[in-house]
Amino acid sequence: MVLVSFSGDMDKLFAVLSIATAAASMGIEVSIFSTFWGISALRRKRTYRGKSVLQRAMNFLLPSRAGRLPLSRRNLFGAGPVFFRHLMKTQRVPDVEELVRVAQEAGVRFIVCAMSMSLMGLTQEELVDGIEMGGAATCVNAMAKSKSSLFI
Amino acid sequence: MDVQLDCKHLKCPMPIVEMAKAVKGMKGGEMLRVESTDPAFEMDVKAWAEMTGHELVSFEPGEVKVARIRVA
């Protein structure tokens, strides 16, 4: 199974990570290709060192880590995700950071689009460990071999 | 050896994740007993068994659902 993780919205990333984790736990080989806004799910910190002014600006506008992701609807200027995270904590639903870790443990491969990384001025040290770098050809190759591919 | 797994209060997809982890350390023919409060557990455990080849021997519905699985 191949999941293209394009969206940087917390709710959509839940769908990506839940499906991936379930599939991996059911013995299916799963690769998640994170590109564009989706890379934010794998982010653990923000650094400005060694980046151009535009890359720094882009970086400033992106969530600094997975715990700061917005919602696709009812974001309410950032209040939505706060309510959401509170509900998740009380109902013991794992958050995005936790789900990424669980997915990795379950055997999900995370491949990040190298082109988006440089466009957005992101470096690998800003992402969680265990992430591979790839391009469109890597993605297409995996999709061609896979029974199901999703773009979320 | 039989293994007990307490997945009460774990939400989807965590019971399946825990079951996959538990099964990794078990041998063929051993029994896994899972307790869950997840409303999706019945459908999910059946789907999981079908995909992984492990046999769902019994399922008890209720507030705490109990699945017994024979490891393939």
mmCIF file of C-alpha atoms in Angstrom:
data_model
loop_
_atom_site.group_PDB
_atom_site.id
_atom_site.type_symbol
_atom_site.label_atom_id
_atom_site.label_comp_id
_atom_site.label_asym_id
_atom_site.label_seq_id
_atom_site.Cartn_x
_atom_site.Cartn_y
_atom_site.Cartn_z
ATOM 1 C CA MET A 1 0.000 0.000 0.000
ATOM 2 C CA VAL A 2 1.226 3.469 -0.888
ATOM 3 C CA LEU A 3 -0.109 6.596 0.757
ATOM 4 C CA VAL A 4 0.826 9.988 -0.606
ATOM 5 C CA SER A 5 0.617 12.274 2.393
ATOM 6 C CA PHE A 6 0.141 15.705 0.823
ATOM 7 C CA SER A 7 -2.084 17.499 3.312
ATOM 8 C CA GLY A 8 -0.675 19.189 6.394
ATOM 9 C CA ASP A 9 -4.026 19.120 8.186
ATOM 10 C CA MET A 10 -4.074 17.201 11.449
ATOM 11 C CA ASP A 11 -7.407 15.500 10.709
ATOM 12 C CA LYS A 12 -6.311 14.262 7.291
ATOM 13 C CA LEU A 13 -2.995 13.083 8.693
ATOM 14 C CA PHE A 14 -4.969 11.018 11.202
ATOM 15 C CA ALA A 15 -6.558 9.198 8.311
ATOM 16 C CA VAL A 16 -3.168 8.612 6.659
ATOM 17 C CA LEU A 17 -1.500 7.337 9.817
ATOM 18 C CA SER A 18 -4.418 5.211 11.049
ATOM 19 C CA ILE A 19 -4.802 3.428 7.704
ATOM 20 C CA ALA A 20 -1.044 2.939 7.379
ATOM 21 C CA THR A 21 -0.647 1.588 10.898
ATOM 22 C CA ALA A 22 -3.615 -0.771 10.574
ATOM 23 C CA ALA A 23 -2.376 -2.047 7.198
ATOM 24 C CA ALA A 24 1.152 -2.648 8.511
ATOM 25 C CA SER A 25 -0.306 -4.492 11.507
ATOM 26 C CA MET A 26 -2.251 -6.693 9.069
ATOM 27 C CA GLY A 27 0.936 -7.765 7.328
ATOM 28 C CA ILE A 28 0.807 -5.372 4.363
ATOM 29 C CA GLU A 29 3.903 -3.524 3.199
ATOM 30 C CA VAL A 30 3.175 0.187 3.585
ATOM 31 C CA SER A 31 5.053 3.233 2.332
ATOM 32 C CA ILE A 32 4.040 6.779 3.113
ATOM 33 C CA PHE A 33 5.345 9.405 0.723
ATOM 34 C CA SER A 34 5.247 12.721 2.487
ATOM 35 C CA THR A 35 5.288 15.713 0.219
ATOM 36 C CA PHE A 36 4.535 19.417 0.527
ATOM 37 C CA TRP A 37 2.376 20.255 3.567
ATOM 38 C CA GLY A 38 2.341 16.610 4.650
ATOM 39 C CA ILE A 39 5.986 16.807 5.702
ATOM 40 C CA SER A 40 4.896 18.862 8.744
ATOM 41 C CA ALA A 41 3.630 15.633 10.345
ATOM 42 C CA LEU A 42 7.222 14.407 10.584
ATOM 43 C CA ARG A 43 8.647 17.583 11.954
ATOM 44 C CA ARG A 44 10.113 17.762 15.440
ATOM 45 C CA LYS A 45 11.754 21.199 15.520
ATOM 46 C CA ARG A 46 12.564 24.352 13.570
ATOM 47 C CA THR A 47 16.017 25.689 12.710
ATOM 48 C CA TYR A 48 16.907 28.699 10.587
ATOM 49 C CA ARG A 49 20.631 28.019 10.297
ATOM 50 C CA GLY A 50 22.104 27.882 6.789
ATOM 51 C CA LYS A 51 18.850 28.865 5.025
ATOM 52 C CA SER A 52 18.061 31.645 2.581
ATOM 53 C CA VAL A 53 15.744 34.506 3.592
ATOM 54 C CA LEU A 54 12.836 33.061 1.576
ATOM 55 C CA GLN A 55 13.386 29.590 2.996
ATOM 56 C CA ARG A 56 13.378 31.091 6.488
ATOM 57 C CA ALA A 57 10.128 32.915 5.728
ATOM 58 C CA MET A 58 8.576 29.681 4.411
ATOM 59 C CA ASN A 59 9.768 27.907 7.510
ATOM 60 C CA PHE A 60 8.254 30.538 9.759
ATOM 61 C CA LEU A 61 4.859 29.995 8.097
ATOM 62 C CA LEU A 62 4.937 26.206 8.509
ATOM 63 C CA PRO A 63 4.084 24.412 11.766
ATOM 64 C CA SER A 64 7.286 24.015 13.801
ATOM 65 C CA ARG A 65 6.356 20.484 14.859
ATOM 66 C CA ALA A 66 3.562 17.910 14.491
ATOM 67 C CA GLY A 67 1.939 19.141 17.706
ATOM 68 C CA ARG A 68 1.142 22.450 15.985
ATOM 69 C CA LEU A 69 -0.808 21.149 12.989
ATOM 70 C CA PRO A 70 -4.041 22.907 11.982
ATOM 71 C CA LEU A 71 -7.414 21.302 11.159
ATOM 72 C CA SER A 72 -8.814 21.248 7.604
ATOM 73 C CA ARG A 73 -12.157 22.578 8.919
ATOM 74 C CA ARG A 74 -13.199 24.415 12.077
ATOM 75 C CA ASN A 75 -9.639 25.466 12.760
ATOM 76 C CA LEU A 76 -11.056 28.543 14.560
ATOM 77 C CA PHE A 77 -7.774 30.442 14.272
ATOM 78 C CA GLY A 78 -5.880 27.707 16.085
ATOM 79 C CA ALA A 79 -8.449 27.036 18.830
ATOM 80 C CA GLY A 80 -9.879 23.999 16.985
ATOM 81 C CA PRO A 81 -6.747 21.878 17.269
ATOM 82 C CA VAL A 82 -6.412 22.795 20.975
ATOM 83 C CA PHE A 83 -9.939 21.473 21.687
ATOM 84 C CA PHE A 84 -9.203 18.460 19.549
ATOM 85 C CA ARG A 85 -5.988 17.591 21.304
ATOM 86 C CA HIS A 86 -7.716 17.933 24.673
ATOM 87 C CA LEU A 87 -10.469 15.531 23.558
ATOM 88 C CA MET A 88 -7.881 13.130 22.214
ATOM 89 C CA LYS A 89 -6.016 13.137 25.494
ATOM 90 C CA THR A 90 -9.145 12.480 27.577
ATOM 91 C CA GLN A 91 -10.284 9.714 25.205
ATOM 92 C CA ARG A 92 -6.781 8.275 24.974
ATOM 93 C CA VAL A 93 -6.564 8.627 21.208
ATOM 94 C CA PRO A 94 -2.923 8.828 20.065
ATOM 95 C CA ASP A 95 -1.920 12.173 18.517
ATOM 96 C CA VAL A 96 -0.046 12.623 15.225
ATOM 97 C CA GLU A 97 3.427 12.510 16.794
ATOM 98 C CA GLU A 98 2.541 9.336 18.671
ATOM 99 C CA LEU A 99 0.944 7.750 15.585
ATOM 100 C CA VAL A 100 4.070 8.407 13.510
ATOM 101 C CA ARG A 101 6.096 6.551 16.118
ATOM 102 C CA VAL A 102 3.565 3.701 16.289
ATOM 103 C CA ALA A 103 3.494 3.481 12.495
ATOM 104 C CA GLN A 104 7.282 3.255 12.319
ATOM 105 C CA GLU A 105 7.280 0.518 14.947
ATOM 106 C CA ALA A 106 4.617 -1.356 12.983
ATOM 107 C CA GLY A 107 6.961 -1.297 9.981
ATOM 108 C CA VAL A 108 5.612 1.611 7.921
ATOM 109 C CA ARG A 109 8.281 3.189 5.700
ATOM 110 C CA PHE A 110 8.348 6.976 5.581
ATOM 111 C CA ILE A 111 9.805 8.532 2.462
ATOM 112 C CA VAL A 112 9.986 12.279 2.128
ATOM 113 C CA CYS A 113 9.987 14.144 -1.176
ATOM 114 C CA ALA A 114 13.468 15.626 -1.427
ATOM 115 C CA MET A 115 12.282 18.364 -3.780
ATOM 116 C CA SER A 116 9.631 19.650 -1.342
ATOM 117 C CA MET A 117 12.193 19.551 1.429
ATOM 118 C CA SER A 118 14.541 21.936 -0.339
ATOM 119 C CA LEU A 119 11.685 24.159 -1.603
ATOM 120 C CA MET A 120 10.423 24.594 1.916
ATOM 121 C CA GLY A 121 13.893 24.984 3.303
ATOM 122 C CA LEU A 122 13.599 21.940 5.536
ATOM 123 C CA THR A 123 16.566 19.852 6.641
ATOM 124 C CA GLN A 124 16.552 16.234 7.727
ATOM 125 C CA GLU A 125 17.616 17.170 11.276
ATOM 126 C CA GLU A 126 14.253 18.951 11.644
ATOM 127 C CA LEU A 127 12.404 15.678 11.057
ATOM 128 C CA VAL A 128 11.965 12.644 13.287
ATOM 129 C CA ASP A 129 14.498 9.822 12.904
ATOM 130 C CA GLY A 130 14.164 6.981 10.438
ATOM 131 C CA ILE A 131 12.917 8.989 7.447
ATOM 132 C CA GLU A 132 14.190 8.207 3.930
ATOM 133 C CA MET A 133 14.551 10.689 1.079
ATOM 134 C CA GLY A 134 13.068 9.946 -2.321
ATOM 135 C CA GLY A 135 11.592 11.412 -5.470
ATOM 136 C CA ALA A 136 8.648 10.943 -7.829
ATOM 137 C CA ALA A 137 10.240 7.883 -9.464
ATOM 138 C CA THR A 138 10.561 6.142 -6.088
ATOM 139 C CA CYS A 139 6.899 6.903 -5.453
ATOM 140 C CA VAL A 140 5.687 5.719 -8.889
ATOM 141 C CA ASN A 141 7.731 2.530 -8.636
ATOM 142 C CA ALA A 142 6.175 1.688 -5.264
ATOM 143 C CA MET A 143 2.670 2.544 -6.551
ATOM 144 C CA ALA A 144 3.070 0.363 -9.650
ATOM 145 C CA LYS A 145 3.940 -2.624 -7.436
ATOM 146 C CA SER A 146 1.233 -1.896 -4.883
ATOM 147 C CA LYS A 147 -2.419 -3.031 -4.896
ATOM 148 C CA SER A 148 -3.719 0.196 -3.456
ATOM 149 C CA SER A 149 -2.517 3.776 -3.550
ATOM 150 C CA LEU A 150 -4.125 6.774 -1.920
ATOM 151 C CA PHE A 151 -3.500 10.493 -2.154
ATOM 152 C CA ILE A 152 -4.535 12.303 0.994
ATOM 153 C CA MET B 1 1.842 -20.689 26.029
ATOM 154 C CA ASP B 2 -1.339 -18.590 25.924
ATOM 155 C CA VAL B 3 -1.090 -14.825 25.900
ATOM 156 C CA GLN B 4 -3.542 -12.331 27.401
ATOM 157 C CA LEU B 5 -3.783 -8.872 25.945
ATOM 158 C CA ASP B 6 -5.607 -6.013 27.638
ATOM 159 C CA CYS B 7 -6.663 -3.499 24.977
ATOM 160 C CA LYS B 8 -9.447 -1.938 27.043
ATOM 161 C CA HIS B 9 -9.798 1.821 26.463
ATOM 162 C CA LEU B 10 -7.474 1.686 23.446
ATOM 163 C CA LYS B 11 -8.975 3.328 20.378
ATOM 164 C CA CYS B 12 -8.683 2.267 16.759
ATOM 165 C CA PRO B 13 -6.170 1.355 15.328
ATOM 166 C CA MET B 14 -4.283 0.537 18.552
ATOM 167 C CA PRO B 15 -5.877 -2.854 19.419
ATOM 168 C CA ILE B 16 -4.821 -4.208 16.010
ATOM 169 C CA VAL B 17 -1.327 -2.767 16.474
ATOM 170 C CA GLU B 18 -0.995 -4.418 19.889
ATOM 171 C CA MET B 19 -2.278 -7.733 18.523
ATOM 172 C CA ALA B 20 0.253 -7.672 15.681
ATOM 173 C CA LYS B 21 3.014 -7.000 18.206
ATOM 174 C CA ALA B 22 1.858 -9.810 20.504
ATOM 175 C CA VAL B 23 1.600 -12.349 17.688
ATOM 176 C CA LYS B 24 5.184 -11.640 16.593
ATOM 177 C CA GLY B 25 6.484 -13.200 19.804
ATOM 178 C CA MET B 26 4.195 -16.255 19.617
ATOM 179 C CA LYS B 27 4.417 -19.655 17.943
ATOM 180 C CA GLY B 28 1.888 -21.375 15.650
ATOM 181 C CA GLY B 29 -1.001 -22.993 17.531
ATOM 182 C CA GLU B 30 -0.680 -20.739 20.584
ATOM 183 C CA MET B 31 -3.754 -18.830 21.756
ATOM 184 C CA LEU B 32 -4.093 -15.072 22.081
ATOM 185 C CA ARG B 33 -6.944 -13.687 24.184
ATOM 186 C CA VAL B 34 -7.742 -10.009 23.613
ATOM 187 C CA GLU B 35 -10.083 -7.765 25.591
ATOM 188 C CA SER B 36 -11.256 -4.545 23.976
ATOM 189 C CA THR B 37 -13.822 -1.804 24.513
ATOM 190 C CA ASP B 38 -13.426 -0.367 20.999
ATOM 191 C CA PRO B 39 -16.844 -0.370 19.236
ATOM 192 C CA ALA B 40 -15.118 -1.284 15.942
ATOM 193 C CA PHE B 41 -13.315 -4.248 17.487
ATOM 194 C CA GLU B 42 -15.610 -7.014 16.174
ATOM 195 C CA MET B 43 -15.323 -5.949 12.529
ATOM 196 C CA ASP B 44 -11.645 -5.096 12.874
ATOM 197 C CA VAL B 45 -10.578 -8.319 14.549
ATOM 198 C CA LYS B 46 -12.373 -10.330 11.853
ATOM 199 C CA ALA B 47 -10.708 -8.306 9.091
ATOM 200 C CA TRP B 48 -7.343 -8.628 10.823
ATOM 201 C CA ALA B 49 -7.694 -12.420 11.124
ATOM 202 C CA GLU B 50 -8.704 -12.724 7.471
ATOM 203 C CA MET B 51 -5.704 -10.716 6.301
ATOM 204 C CA THR B 52 -3.077 -12.236 8.564
ATOM 205 C CA GLY B 53 -4.273 -15.862 8.427
ATOM 206 C CA HIS B 54 -4.624 -16.210 12.194
ATOM 207 C CA GLU B 55 -7.826 -17.967 13.240
ATOM 208 C CA LEU B 56 -10.530 -16.172 15.211
ATOM 209 C CA VAL B 57 -11.743 -19.040 17.387
ATOM 210 C CA SER B 58 -14.389 -17.132 19.333
ATOM 211 C CA PHE B 59 -15.768 -13.658 19.825
ATOM 212 C CA GLU B 60 -17.839 -12.501 22.773
ATOM 213 C CA PRO B 61 -19.652 -9.181 22.288
ATOM 214 C CA GLY B 62 -20.523 -6.855 25.154
ATOM 215 C CA GLU B 63 -19.085 -3.766 26.712
ATOM 216 C CA VAL B 64 -15.776 -5.578 27.051
ATOM 217 C CA LYS B 65 -15.407 -7.649 23.910
ATOM 218 C CA VAL B 66 -13.283 -10.781 24.060
ATOM 219 C CA ALA B 67 -11.601 -12.329 21.031
ATOM 220 C CA ARG B 68 -9.704 -15.616 21.117
ATOM 221 C CA ILE B 69 -7.237 -16.152 18.307
ATOM 222 C CA ARG B 70 -5.227 -19.198 17.338
ATOM 223 C CA VAL B 71 -1.891 -18.075 15.934
ATOM 224 C CA ALA B 72 -1.130 -19.453 12.473
#
